[in-house]
Backbone as CSV, one residue per row, in Angstrom:
resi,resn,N_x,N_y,N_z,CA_x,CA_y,CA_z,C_x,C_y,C_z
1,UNK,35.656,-46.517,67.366,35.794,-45.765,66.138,34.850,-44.569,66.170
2,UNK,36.053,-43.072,65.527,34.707,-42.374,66.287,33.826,-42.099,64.678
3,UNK,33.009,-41.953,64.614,31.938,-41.248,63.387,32.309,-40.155,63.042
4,UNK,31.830,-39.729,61.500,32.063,-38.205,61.201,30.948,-37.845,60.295
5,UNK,30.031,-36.941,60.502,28.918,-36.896,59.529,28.999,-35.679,58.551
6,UNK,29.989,-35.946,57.731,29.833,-34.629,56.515,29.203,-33.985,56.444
7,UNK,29.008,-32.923,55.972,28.203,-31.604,55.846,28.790,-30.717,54.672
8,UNK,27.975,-30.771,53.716,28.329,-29.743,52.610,27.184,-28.808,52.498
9,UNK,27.714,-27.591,52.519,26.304,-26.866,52.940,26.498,-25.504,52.193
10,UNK,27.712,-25.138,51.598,27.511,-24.413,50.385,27.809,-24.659,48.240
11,UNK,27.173,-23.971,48.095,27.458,-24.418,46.761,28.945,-24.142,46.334
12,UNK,29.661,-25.419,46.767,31.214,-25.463,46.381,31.186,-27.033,45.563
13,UNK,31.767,-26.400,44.495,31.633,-27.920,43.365,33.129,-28.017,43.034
14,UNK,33.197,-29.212,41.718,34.899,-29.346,42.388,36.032,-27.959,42.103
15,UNK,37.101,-28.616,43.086,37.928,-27.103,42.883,38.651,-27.078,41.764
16,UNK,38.689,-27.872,40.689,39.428,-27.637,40.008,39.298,-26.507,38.567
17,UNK,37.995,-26.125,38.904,37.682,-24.869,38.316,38.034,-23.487,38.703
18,UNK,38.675,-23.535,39.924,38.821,-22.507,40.491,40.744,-22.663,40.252
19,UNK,41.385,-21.045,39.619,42.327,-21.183,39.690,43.445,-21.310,40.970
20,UNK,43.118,-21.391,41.849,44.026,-21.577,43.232,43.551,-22.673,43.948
21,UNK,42.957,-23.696,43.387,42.091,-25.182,43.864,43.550,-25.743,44.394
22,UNK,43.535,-25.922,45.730,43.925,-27.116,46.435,44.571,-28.259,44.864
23,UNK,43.368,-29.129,44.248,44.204,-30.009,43.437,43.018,-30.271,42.780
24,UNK,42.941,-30.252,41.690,42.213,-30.625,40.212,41.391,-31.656,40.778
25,UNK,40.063,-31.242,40.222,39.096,-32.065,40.567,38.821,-32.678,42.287
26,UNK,38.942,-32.057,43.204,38.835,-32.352,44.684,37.459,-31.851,44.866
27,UNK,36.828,-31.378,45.751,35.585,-31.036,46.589,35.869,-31.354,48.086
28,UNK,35.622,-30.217,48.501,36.055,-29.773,50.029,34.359,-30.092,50.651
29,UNK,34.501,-30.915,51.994,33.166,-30.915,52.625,33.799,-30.381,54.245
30,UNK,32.927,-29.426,54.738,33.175,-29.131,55.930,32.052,-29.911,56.716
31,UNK,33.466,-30.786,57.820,32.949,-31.631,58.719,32.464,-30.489,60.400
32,UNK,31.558,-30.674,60.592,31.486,-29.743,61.815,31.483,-30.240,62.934
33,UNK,31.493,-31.514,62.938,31.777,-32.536,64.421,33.084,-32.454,64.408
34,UNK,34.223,-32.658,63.212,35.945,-33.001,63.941,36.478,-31.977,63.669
35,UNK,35.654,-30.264,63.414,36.026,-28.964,62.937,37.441,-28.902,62.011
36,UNK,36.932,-29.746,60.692,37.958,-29.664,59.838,37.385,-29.410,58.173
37,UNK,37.979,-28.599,57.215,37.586,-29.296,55.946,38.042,-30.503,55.399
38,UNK,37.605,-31.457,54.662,38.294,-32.120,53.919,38.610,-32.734,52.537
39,UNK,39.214,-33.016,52.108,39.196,-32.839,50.103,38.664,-34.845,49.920
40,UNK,38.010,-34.725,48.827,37.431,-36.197,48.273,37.897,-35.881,46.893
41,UNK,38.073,-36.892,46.201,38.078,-37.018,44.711,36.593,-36.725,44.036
42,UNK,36.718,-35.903,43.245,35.345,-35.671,42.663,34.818,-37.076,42.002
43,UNK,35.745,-37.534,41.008,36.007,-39.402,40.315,35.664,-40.164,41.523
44,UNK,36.053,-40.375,42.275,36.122,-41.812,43.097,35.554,-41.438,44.155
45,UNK,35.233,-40.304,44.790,34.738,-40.447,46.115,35.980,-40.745,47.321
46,UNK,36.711,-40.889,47.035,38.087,-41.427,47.740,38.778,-40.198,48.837
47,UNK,38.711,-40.221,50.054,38.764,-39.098,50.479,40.430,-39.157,50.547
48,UNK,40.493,-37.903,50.374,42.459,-37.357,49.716,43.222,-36.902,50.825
49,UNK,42.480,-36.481,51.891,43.096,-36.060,53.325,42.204,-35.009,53.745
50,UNK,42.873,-34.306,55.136,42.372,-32.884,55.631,43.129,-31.616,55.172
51,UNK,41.980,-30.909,55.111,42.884,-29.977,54.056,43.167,-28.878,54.889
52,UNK,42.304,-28.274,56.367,42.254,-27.587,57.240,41.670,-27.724,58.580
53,UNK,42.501,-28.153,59.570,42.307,-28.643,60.661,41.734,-27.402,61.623
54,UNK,40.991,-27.882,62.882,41.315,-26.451,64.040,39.755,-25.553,64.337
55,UNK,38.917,-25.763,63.128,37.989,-25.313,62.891,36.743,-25.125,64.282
56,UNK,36.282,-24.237,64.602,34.998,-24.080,65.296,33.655,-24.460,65.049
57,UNK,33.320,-25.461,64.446,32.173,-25.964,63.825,31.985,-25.369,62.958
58,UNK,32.998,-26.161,61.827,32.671,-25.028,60.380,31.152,-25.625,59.661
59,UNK,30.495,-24.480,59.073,29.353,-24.848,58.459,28.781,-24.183,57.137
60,UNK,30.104,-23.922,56.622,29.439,-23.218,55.254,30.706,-22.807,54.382
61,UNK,31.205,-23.184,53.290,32.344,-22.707,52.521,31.823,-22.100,51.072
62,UNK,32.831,-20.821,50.812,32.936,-20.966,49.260,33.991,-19.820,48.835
63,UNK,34.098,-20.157,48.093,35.445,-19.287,47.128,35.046,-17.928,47.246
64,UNK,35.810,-17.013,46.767,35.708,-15.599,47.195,36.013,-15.454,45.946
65,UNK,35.951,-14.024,45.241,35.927,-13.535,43.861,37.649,-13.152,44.241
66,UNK,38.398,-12.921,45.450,39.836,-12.733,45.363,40.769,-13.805,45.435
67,UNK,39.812,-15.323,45.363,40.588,-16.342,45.073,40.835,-17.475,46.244
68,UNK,40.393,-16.809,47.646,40.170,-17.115,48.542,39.219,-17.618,49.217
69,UNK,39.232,-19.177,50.074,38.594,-19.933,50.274,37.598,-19.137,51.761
70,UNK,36.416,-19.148,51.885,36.132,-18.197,52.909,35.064,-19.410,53.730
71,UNK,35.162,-19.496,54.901,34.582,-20.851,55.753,33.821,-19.623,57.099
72,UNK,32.633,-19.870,56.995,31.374,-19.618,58.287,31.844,-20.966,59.480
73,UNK,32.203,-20.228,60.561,31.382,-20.955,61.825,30.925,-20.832,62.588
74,UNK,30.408,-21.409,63.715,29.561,-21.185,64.669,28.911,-22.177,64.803
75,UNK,28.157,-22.043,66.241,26.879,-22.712,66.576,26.007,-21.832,66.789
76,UNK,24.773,-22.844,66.551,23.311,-21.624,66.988,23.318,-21.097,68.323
77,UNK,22.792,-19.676,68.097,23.381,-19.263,69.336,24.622,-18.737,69.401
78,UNK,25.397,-18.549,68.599,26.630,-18.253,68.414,28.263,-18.211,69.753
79,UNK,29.388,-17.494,69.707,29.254,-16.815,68.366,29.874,-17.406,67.004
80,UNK,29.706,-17.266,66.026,30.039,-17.332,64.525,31.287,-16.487,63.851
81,UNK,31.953,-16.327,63.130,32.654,-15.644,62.045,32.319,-16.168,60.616
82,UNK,33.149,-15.665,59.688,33.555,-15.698,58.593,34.873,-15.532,58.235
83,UNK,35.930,-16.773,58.098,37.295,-16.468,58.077,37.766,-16.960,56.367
84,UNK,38.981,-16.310,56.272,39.524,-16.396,55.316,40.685,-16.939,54.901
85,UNK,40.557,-18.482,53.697,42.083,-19.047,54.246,42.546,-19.036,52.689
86,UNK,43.892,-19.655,52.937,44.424,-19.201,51.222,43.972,-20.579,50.624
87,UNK,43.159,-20.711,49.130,42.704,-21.593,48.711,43.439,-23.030,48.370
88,UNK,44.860,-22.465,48.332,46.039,-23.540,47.798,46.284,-24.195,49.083
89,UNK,46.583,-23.886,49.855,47.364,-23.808,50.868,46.606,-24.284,52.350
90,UNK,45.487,-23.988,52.505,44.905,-23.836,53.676,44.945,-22.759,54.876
91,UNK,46.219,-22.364,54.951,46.554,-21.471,55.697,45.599,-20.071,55.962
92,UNK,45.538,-19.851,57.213,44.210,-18.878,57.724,45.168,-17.619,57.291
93,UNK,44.022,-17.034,56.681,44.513,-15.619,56.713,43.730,-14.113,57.177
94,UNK,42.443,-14.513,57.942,42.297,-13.913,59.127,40.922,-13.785,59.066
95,UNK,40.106,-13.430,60.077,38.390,-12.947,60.003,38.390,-12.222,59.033
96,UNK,36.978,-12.496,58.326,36.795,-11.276,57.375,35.407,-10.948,57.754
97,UNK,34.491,-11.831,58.913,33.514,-11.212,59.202,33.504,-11.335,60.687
98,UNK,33.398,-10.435,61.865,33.163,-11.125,63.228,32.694,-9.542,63.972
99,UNK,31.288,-9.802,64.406,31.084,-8.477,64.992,30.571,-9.720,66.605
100,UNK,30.249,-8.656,67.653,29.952,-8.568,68.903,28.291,-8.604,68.881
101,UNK,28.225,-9.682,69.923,26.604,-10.001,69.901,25.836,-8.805,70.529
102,UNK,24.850,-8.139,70.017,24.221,-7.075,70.265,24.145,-5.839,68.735
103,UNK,25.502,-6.458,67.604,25.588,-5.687,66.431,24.747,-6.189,65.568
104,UNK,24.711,-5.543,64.758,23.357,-6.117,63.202,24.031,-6.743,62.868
105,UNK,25.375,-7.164,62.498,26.181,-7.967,61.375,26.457,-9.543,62.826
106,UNK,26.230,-9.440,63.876,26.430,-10.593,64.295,25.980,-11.816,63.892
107,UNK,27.056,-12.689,63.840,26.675,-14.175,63.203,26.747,-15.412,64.396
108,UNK,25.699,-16.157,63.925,26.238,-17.625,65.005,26.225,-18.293,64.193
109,UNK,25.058,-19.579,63.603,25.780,-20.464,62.948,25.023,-19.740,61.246
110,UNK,25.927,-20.244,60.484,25.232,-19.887,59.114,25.141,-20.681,58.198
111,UNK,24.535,-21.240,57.499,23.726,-22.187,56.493,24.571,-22.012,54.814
112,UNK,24.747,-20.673,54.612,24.981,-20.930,53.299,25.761,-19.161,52.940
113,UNK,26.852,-19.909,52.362,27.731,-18.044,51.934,27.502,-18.047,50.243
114,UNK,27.398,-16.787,49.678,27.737,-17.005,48.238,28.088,-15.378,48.334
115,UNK,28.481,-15.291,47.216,28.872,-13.763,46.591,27.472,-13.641,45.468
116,UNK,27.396,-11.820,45.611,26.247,-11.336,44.708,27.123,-9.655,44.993
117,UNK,27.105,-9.707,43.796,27.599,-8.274,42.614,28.577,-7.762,43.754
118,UNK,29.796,-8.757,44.172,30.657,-8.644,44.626,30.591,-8.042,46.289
119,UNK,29.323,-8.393,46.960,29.490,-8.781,48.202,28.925,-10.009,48.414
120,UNK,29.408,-10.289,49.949,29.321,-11.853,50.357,27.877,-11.646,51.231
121,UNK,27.289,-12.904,51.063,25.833,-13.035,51.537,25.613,-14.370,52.721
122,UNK,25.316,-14.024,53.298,25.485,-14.830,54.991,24.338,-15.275,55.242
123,UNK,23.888,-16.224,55.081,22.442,-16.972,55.187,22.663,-17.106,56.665
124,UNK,21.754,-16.494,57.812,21.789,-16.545,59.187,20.490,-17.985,59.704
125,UNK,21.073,-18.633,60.535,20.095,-19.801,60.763,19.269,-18.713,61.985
126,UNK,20.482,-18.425,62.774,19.627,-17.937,64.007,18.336,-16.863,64.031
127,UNK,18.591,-16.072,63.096,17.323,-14.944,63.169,16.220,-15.298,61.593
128,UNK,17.204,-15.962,60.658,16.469,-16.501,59.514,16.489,-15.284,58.581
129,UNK,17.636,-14.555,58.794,18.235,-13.489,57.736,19.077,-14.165,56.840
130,UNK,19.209,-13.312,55.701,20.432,-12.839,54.969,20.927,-11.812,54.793
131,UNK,22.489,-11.915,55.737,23.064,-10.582,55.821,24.068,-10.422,54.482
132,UNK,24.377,-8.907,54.294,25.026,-8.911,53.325,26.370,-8.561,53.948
133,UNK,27.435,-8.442,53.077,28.638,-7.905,53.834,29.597,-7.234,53.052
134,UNK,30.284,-6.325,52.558,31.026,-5.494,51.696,32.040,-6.725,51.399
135,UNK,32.171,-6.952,50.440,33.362,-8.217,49.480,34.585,-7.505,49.848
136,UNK,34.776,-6.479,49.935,36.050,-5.827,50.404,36.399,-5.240,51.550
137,UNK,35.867,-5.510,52.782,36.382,-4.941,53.601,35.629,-5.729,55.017
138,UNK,34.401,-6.840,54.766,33.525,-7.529,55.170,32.789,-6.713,56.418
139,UNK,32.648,-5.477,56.031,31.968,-4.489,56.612,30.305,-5.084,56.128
140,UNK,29.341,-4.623,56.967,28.237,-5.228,57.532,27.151,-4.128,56.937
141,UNK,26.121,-4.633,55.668,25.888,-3.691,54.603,24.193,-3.374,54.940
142,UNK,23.747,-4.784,55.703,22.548,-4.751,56.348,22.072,-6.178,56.019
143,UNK,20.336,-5.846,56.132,19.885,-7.609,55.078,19.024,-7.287,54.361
């Protein structure tokens, strides 16, 4: 039997506050050993299935102000992104952050995403930054 050690590592509480939530009252934990998210009952703890398979050691989720579920991965050491999937649905709908190691905006693994006055904020494990990133275009704003 193999193990799976959860990891919730951004401030994502249940989705059913969010209008494009997967399903009323769920909470998504990104597993980074079987690179998947997966939904639990907020009530019971009862895990509801996988909600997004395929993942690169995901390590950080949270909603986007356009409604969209946005997941960090990487390992330390990278490299890392920031991709973007549809919140209902799961379905990837493409990088919204991925630069080339040697750029300022490069990511490997990252700890924690949130939005602030409508850009996204990239808690970096590897250098012990926080990068910022344009909410619209995930252009690379500095730290």
């Amino acid at each position: 039997m193999v193990k799976y050690y959860p990891i919730l590592l951004s401030t994502l509480a249940a989705m059913g506050g969010h209008p494009r939530a997967a399903a009323k009252a769920d909470v998504l934990v990104a597993m980074q050993g079987a690179g998947t998210v997966e939904r639990y009952e907020t009530g019971t703890g009862r895990h509801v299935g996988t909600f997004i398979r395929g993942l690169e050691r995901p390590n950080a989720l949270v909603f986007g102000p356009d409604g969209a579920l946005y997941i960090a991965t990487g390992a330390v050491g990278g490299p890392g992104a920031v991709t973007r999937f549809d919140a209902l649905t799961g379905r990837r709908l493409g990088d919204f952050v991925s630069y080339p190691p040697g750029h300022p905006g490069y990511l490997a693994r990252a700890s924690h995403l949130l939005w602030h006055e409508g850009d996204l904020l990239v808690v970096s494990c590897d250098d012990s930054k926080v990068k910022r990133f344009d909410g619209t275009s995930g252009a690379y704003l500095g730290t």
